[in-house]
CSV table of C-alpha atoms in Angstrom, one decimal:
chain,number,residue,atom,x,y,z
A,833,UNK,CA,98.2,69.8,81.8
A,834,UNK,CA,99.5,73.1,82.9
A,835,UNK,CA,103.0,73.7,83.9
A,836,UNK,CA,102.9,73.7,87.1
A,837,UNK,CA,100.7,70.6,86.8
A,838,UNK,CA,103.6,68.9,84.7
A,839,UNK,CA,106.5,69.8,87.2
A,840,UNK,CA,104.2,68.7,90.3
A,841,UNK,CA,103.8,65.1,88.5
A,842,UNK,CA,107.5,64.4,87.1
A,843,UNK,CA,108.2,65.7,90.7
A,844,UNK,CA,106.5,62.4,92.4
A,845,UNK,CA,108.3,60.1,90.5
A,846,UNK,CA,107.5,58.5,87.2
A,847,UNK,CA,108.4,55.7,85.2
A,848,UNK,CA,109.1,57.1,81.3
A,849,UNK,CA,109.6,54.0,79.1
A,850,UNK,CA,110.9,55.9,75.6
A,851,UNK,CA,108.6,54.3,73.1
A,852,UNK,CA,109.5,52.0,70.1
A,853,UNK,CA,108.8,52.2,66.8
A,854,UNK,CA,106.9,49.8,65.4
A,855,UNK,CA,107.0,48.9,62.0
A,856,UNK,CA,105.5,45.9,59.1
A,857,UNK,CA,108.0,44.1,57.1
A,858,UNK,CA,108.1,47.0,54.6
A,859,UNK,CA,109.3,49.0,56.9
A,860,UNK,CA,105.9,51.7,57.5
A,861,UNK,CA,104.2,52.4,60.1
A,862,UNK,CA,102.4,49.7,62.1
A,863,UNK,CA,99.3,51.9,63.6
A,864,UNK,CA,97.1,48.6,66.0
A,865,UNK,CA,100.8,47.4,67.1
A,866,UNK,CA,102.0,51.2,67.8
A,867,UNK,CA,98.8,51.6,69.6
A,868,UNK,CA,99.7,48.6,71.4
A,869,UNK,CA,103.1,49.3,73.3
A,870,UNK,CA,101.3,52.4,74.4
A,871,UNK,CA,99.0,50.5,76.0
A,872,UNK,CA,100.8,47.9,77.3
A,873,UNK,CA,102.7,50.6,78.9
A,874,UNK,CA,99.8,52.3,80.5
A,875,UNK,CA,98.6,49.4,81.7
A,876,UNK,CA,101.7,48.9,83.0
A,877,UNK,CA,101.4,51.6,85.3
A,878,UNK,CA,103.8,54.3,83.1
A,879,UNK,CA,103.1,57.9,84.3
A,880,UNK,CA,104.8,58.9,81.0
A,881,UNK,CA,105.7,59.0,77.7
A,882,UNK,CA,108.5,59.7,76.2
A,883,UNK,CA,107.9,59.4,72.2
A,884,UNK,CA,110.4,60.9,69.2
A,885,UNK,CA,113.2,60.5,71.3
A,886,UNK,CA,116.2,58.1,70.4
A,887,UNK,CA,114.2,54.6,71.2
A,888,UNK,CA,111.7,55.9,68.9
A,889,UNK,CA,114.2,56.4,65.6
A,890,UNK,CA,115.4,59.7,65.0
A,891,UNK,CA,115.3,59.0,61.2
A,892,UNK,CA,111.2,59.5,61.3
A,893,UNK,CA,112.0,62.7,60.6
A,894,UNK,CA,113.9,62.0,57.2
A,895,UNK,CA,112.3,63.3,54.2
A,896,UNK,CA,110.6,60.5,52.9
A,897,UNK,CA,109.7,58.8,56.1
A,898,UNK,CA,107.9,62.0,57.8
A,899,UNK,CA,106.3,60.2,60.8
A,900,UNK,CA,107.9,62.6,63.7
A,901,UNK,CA,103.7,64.0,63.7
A,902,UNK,CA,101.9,60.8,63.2
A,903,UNK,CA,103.5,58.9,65.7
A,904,UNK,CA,103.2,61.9,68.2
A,905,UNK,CA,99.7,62.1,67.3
A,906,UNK,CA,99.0,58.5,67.5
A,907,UNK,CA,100.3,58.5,71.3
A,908,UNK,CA,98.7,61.4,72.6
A,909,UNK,CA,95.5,59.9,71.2
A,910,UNK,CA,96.2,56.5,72.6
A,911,UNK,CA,97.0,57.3,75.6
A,912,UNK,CA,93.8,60.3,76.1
A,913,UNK,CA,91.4,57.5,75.2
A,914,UNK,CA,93.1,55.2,77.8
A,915,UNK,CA,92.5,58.3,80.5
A,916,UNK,CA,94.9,59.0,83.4
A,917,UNK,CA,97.1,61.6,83.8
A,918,UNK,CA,99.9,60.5,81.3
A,919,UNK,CA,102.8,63.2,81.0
A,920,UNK,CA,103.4,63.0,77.8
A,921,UNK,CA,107.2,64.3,76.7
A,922,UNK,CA,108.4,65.1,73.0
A,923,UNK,CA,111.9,64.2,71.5
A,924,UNK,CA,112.7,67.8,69.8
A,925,UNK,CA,116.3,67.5,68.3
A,926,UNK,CA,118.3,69.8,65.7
A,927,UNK,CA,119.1,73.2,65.3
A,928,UNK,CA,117.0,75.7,66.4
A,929,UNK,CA,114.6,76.2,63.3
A,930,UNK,CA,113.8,72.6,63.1
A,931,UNK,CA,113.7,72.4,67.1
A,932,UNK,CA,111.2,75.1,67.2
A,933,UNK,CA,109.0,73.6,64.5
A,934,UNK,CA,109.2,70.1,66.6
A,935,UNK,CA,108.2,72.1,69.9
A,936,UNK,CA,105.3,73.6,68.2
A,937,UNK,CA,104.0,70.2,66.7
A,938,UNK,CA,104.6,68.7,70.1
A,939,UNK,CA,102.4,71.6,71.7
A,940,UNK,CA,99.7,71.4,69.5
A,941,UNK,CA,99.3,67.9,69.9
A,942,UNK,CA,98.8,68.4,73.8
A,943,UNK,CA,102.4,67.2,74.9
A,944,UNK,CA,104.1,68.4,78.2
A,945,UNK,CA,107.2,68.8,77.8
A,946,UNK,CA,109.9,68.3,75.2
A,947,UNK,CA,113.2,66.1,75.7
A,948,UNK,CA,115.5,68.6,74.0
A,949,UNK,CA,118.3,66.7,72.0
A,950,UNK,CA,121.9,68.6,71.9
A,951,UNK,CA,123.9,65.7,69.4
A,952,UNK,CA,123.3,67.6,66.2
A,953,UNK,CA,124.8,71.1,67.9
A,954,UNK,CA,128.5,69.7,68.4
A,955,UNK,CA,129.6,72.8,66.9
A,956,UNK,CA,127.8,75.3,69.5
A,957,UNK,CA,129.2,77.3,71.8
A,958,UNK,CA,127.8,76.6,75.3
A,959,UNK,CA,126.1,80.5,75.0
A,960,UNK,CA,124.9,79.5,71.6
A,961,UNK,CA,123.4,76.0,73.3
A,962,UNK,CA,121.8,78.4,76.0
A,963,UNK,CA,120.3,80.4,73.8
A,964,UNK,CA,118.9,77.7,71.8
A,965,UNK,CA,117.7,75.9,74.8
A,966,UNK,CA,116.0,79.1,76.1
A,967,UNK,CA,114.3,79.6,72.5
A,968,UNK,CA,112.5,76.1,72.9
A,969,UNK,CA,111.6,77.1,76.4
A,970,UNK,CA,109.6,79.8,75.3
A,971,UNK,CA,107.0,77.2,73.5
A,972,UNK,CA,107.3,74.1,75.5
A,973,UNK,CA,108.1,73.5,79.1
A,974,UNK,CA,112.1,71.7,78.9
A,975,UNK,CA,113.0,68.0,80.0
A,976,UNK,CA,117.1,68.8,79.7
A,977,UNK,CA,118.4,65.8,78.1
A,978,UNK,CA,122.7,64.7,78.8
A,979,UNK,CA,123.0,61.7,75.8
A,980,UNK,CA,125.4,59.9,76.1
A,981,UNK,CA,128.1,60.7,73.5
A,982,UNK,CA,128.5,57.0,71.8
A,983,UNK,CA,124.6,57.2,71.3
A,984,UNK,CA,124.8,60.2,69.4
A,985,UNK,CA,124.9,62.7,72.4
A,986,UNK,CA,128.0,65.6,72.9
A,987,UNK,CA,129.9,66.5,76.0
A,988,UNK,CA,127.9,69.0,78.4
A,989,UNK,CA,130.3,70.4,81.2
A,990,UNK,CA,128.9,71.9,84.6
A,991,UNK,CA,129.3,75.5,83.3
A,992,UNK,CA,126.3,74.2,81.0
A,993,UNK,CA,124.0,72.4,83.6
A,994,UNK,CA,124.7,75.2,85.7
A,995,UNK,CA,123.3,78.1,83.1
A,996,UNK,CA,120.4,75.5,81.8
A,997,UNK,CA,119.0,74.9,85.4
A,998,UNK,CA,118.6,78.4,85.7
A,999,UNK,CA,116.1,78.6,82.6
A,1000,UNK,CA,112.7,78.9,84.0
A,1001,UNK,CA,110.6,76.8,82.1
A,1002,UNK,CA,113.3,73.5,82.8
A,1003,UNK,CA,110.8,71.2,84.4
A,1004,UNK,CA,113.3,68.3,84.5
A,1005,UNK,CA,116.5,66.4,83.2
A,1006,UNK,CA,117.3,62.9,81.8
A,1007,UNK,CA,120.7,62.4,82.9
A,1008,UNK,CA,121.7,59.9,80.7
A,1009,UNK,CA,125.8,60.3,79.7
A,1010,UNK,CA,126.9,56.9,81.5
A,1011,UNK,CA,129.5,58.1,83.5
A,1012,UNK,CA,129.5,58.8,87.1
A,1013,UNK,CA,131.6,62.3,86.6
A,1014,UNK,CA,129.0,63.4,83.8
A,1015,UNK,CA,126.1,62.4,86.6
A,1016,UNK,CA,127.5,64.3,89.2
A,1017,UNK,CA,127.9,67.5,87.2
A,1018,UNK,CA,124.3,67.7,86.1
A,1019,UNK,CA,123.2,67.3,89.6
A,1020,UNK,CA,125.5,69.9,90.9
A,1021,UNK,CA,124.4,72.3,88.1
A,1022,UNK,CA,121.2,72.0,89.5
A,1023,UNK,CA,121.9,71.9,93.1
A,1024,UNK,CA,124.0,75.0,92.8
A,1025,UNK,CA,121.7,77.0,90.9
A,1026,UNK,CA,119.6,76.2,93.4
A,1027,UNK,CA,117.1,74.5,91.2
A,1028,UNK,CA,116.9,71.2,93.4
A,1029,UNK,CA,113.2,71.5,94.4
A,1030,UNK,CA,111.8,72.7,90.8
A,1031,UNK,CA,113.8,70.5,88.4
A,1032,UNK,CA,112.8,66.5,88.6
A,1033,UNK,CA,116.2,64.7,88.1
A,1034,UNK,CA,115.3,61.5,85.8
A,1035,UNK,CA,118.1,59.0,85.7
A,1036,UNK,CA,118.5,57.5,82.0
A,1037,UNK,CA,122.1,55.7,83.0
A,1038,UNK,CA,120.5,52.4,81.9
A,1039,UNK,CA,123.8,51.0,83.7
A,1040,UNK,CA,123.3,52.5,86.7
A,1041,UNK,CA,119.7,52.8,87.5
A,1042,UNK,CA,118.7,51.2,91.1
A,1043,UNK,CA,122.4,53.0,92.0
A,1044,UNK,CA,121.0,56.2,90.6
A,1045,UNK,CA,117.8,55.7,92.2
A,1046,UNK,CA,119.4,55.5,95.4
A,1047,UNK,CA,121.4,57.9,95.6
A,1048,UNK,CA,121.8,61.2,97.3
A,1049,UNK,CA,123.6,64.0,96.2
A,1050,UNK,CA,124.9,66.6,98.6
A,1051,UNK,CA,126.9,70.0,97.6
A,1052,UNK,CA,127.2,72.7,100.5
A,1053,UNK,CA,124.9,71.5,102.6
A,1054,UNK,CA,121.8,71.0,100.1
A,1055,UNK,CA,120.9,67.8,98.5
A,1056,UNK,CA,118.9,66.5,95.5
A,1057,UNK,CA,118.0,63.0,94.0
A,1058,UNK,CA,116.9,61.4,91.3
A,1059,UNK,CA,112.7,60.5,91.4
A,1060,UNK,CA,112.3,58.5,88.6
A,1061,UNK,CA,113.2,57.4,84.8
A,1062,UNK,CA,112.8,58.2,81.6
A,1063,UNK,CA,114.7,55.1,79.5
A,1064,UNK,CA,115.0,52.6,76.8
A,1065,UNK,CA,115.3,49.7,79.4
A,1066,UNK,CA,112.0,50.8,80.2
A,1067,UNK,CA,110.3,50.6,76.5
A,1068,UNK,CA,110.2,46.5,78.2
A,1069,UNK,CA,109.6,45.1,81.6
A,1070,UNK,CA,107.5,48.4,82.2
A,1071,UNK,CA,105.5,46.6,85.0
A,1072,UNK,CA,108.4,45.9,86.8
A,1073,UNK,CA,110.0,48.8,86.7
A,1074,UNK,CA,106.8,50.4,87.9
A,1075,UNK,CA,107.4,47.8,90.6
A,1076,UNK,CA,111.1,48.8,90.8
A,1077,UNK,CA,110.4,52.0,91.9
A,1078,UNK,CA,108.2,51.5,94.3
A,1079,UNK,CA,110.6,49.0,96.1
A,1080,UNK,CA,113.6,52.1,96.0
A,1081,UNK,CA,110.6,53.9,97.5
A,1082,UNK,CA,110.8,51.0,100.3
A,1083,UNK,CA,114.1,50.5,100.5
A,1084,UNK,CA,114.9,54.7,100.4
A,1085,UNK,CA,112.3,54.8,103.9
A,1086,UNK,CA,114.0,52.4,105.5
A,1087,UNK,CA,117.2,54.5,105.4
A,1088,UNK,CA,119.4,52.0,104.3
A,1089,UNK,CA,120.6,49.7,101.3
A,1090,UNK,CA,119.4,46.5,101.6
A,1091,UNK,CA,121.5,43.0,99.6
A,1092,UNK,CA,118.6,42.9,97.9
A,1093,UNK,CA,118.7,46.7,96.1
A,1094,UNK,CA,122.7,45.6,95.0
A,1095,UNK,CA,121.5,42.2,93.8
A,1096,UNK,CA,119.0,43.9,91.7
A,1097,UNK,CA,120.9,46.8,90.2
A,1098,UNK,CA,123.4,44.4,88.7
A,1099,UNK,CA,120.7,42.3,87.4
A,1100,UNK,CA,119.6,45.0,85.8
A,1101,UNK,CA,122.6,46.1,84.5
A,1102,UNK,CA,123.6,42.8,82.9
A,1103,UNK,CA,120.3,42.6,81.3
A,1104,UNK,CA,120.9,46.1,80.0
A,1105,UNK,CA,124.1,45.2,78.3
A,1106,UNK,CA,122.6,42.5,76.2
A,1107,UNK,CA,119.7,44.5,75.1
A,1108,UNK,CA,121.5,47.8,74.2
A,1109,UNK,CA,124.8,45.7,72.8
A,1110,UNK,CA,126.9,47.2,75.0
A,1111,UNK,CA,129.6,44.3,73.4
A,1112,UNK,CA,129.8,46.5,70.1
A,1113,UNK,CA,129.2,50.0,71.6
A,1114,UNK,CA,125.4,50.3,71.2
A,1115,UNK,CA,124.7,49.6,67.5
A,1116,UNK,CA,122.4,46.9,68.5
A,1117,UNK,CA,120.3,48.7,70.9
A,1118,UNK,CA,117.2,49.4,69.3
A,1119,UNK,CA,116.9,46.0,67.9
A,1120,UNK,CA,117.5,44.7,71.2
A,1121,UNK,CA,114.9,46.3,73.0
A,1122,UNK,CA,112.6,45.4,69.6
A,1123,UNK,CA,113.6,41.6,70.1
A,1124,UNK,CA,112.0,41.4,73.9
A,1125,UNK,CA,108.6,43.0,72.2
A,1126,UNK,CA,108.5,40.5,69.4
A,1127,UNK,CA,109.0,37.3,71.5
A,1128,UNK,CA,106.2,39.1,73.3
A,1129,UNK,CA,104.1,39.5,70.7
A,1130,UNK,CA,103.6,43.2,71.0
A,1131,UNK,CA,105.8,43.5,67.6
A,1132,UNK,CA,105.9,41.2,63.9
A,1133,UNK,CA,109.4,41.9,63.9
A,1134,UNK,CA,112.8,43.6,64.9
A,1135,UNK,CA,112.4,45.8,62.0
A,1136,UNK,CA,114.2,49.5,61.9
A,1137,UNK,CA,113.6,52.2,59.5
A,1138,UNK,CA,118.0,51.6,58.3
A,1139,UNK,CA,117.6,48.4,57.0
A,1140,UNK,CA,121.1,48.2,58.2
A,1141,UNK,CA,120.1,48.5,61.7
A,1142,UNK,CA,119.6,45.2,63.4
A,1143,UNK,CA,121.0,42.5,66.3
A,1144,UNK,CA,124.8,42.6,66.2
A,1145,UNK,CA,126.2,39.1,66.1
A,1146,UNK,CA,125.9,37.2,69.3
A,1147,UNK,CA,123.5,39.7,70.8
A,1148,UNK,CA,120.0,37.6,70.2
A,1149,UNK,CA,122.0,34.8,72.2
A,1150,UNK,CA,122.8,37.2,74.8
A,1151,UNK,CA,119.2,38.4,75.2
A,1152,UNK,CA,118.3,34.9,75.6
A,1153,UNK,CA,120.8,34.9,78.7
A,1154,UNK,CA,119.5,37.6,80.3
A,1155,UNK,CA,115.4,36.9,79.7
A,1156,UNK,CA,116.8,32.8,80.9
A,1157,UNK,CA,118.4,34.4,84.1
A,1158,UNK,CA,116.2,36.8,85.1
A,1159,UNK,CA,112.8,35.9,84.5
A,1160,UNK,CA,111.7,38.3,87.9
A,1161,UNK,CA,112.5,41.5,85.1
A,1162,UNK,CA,110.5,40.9,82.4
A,1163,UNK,CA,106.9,41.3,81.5
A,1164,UNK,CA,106.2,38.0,79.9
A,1165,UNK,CA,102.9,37.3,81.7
A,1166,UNK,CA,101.5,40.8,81.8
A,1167,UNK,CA,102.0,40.5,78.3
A,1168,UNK,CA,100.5,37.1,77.6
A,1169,UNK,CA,97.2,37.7,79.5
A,1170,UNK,CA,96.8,41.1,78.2
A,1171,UNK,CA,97.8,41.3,74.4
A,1172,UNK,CA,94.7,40.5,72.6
A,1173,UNK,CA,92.8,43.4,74.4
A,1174,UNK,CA,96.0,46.2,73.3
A,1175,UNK,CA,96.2,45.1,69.9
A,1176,UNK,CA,92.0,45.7,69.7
């Protein structure tokens, strides 16, 4: 897909579920269940694909575990064979050697766009992050990426948004720091470098996502607004998020907020908390989310490349809550009536 091809789709909106890893009991690489959750999420009606990013496992790109190409290569292929239009985005994270190498891999295996991961610079200067952001820009159109700190992300100021909206070859941003403040200065970075109508804004505030949805931002008279999402919460219940935003879609032409929208972002918020273990700052979160798929049958198990990585206690009792409370948010169904053909 050309660039202009990729910034004209993430501009119409597009649910981005970041895709799981999925793994056998000895911890490799589970290729017909892999193939699977892309699938399921294609079928779901994704428009995207967001794989080496955090959902994903940053440690496949340990020595020793080197799956950072495989797994890219098995979801481009996946998802080419399932046809569509899929925007297919590429985790790249580190400093700028080992960026540059991801970007390339990512472009050679026919991704769009690369989600460009800041944690491991904590030490750079906001020129030094600039320049490093620009260098990756030169190989790979840029989905900007604001991580939440407790997740592994670093603080980003407006003085940064404000320079990295300027680089030409940003197509979009994941704005993903939860916290309101950190929100608003991504979106007046952008605003103010007058960016609004080039750069999608993707929320990935998995706390705030119908409020994010919903929202208008408005700085000196000109306004932007986030079109879609690119998040973990959206690795499961992809059809309903799918649904999800086409009801903001609804709700947004009808000009106002409706009880409904509020019942539903809190819904979704609560469910959030249980599957990213908000109760013990995150450390559950990829098990959580690995939990949903195996009751689904999309995954053997909740298996993560740490074998120290797995539901915190109380958290599988939580999830139960949640999936008890709000059946109207989860896939189960979908799932049921459709597994057999993505695990072919």
């Amino acid at each position: 897909m050309s660039a202009d091809g990729v910034r004209t789709r993430l501009r119409r909106g597009l649910v981005i579920p970041a895709h799981p890893l999925a793994l056998t009991g000895d911890r490799r690489l589970d290729e017909q269940r892999q193939r699977a959750l892309t699938r399921y999420y294609l079928a779901a009606g994704a428009g995207g694909l967001a794989v080496g990013v955090h959902t994903t496992q940053f440690a496949i790109r340990a020595p020793g575990v080197d799956l950072y190409r495989p797994v890219l290569e098995l979801a481009a292929e996946t998802a080419r064979a399932e046809g569509g239009d899929t925007v297919l985005v590429a985790g790249v994270v580190g400093e700028t050697a080992q960026a540059l190498t991801e970007a390339a891999t990512a472009t050679e295996l026919g991704y769009d766009a690369a989600l460009l991961g800041l944690g491991a610079l904590a030490a750079y200067t906001d020129d030094e992050l600039i320049e490093h952001c620009r260098a990756v820009a030169e190989t790979i159109p840029v989905f900007g990426f604001y991580l939440q700190p407790s997740a592994g992300g670093r603080p980003l100021a407006y003085s940064f948004w404000r320079r990295f909206a300027e680089i030409e070859s940003v197509v979009a941003i994941k704005i993903a720091p939860f916290n309101r403040y950190g929100t608003i200065d991504v979106v007046r970075g952008v605003v103010e470098a007058g960016r609004a109508d080039d750069v999608a804004l993707y929320t990935g505030n998995d706390d705030a996502i119908v409020v994010d949805l919903l929202s208008d931002y408005r700085f000196g008279g000109a306004t932007a607004s986030f079109v879609g999402g690119l998040l973990g919460q959206w690795a499961v219940g992809t059809k309903r998020a799918v649904e999800l935003l086409e009801d903001v879609a609804r709700w947004r032409a009808a000009d106002s907020i409706s009880v409904e929208a509020l019942v539903r972002a809190h819904e979704i918020t609560d469910t959030n908390a249980a599957l990213f273990d908000v109760a013990h700052d995150f450390r559950g979160c990829i098990a959580g989310i690995h939990e949903v798929l195996r009751q689904q049958g999309l995954l053997q198990g909740i298996w993560c490349l740490d074998p120290g990585e797995g539901l915190s206690p109380g958290q599988a009792a939580e999830i139960e809550r949640v999936r008890a409370t709000y059946p109207h948010l989860h896939d189960d169904e979908f799932v049921a009536e459709h597994l057999d053909q993505w695990l072919r």
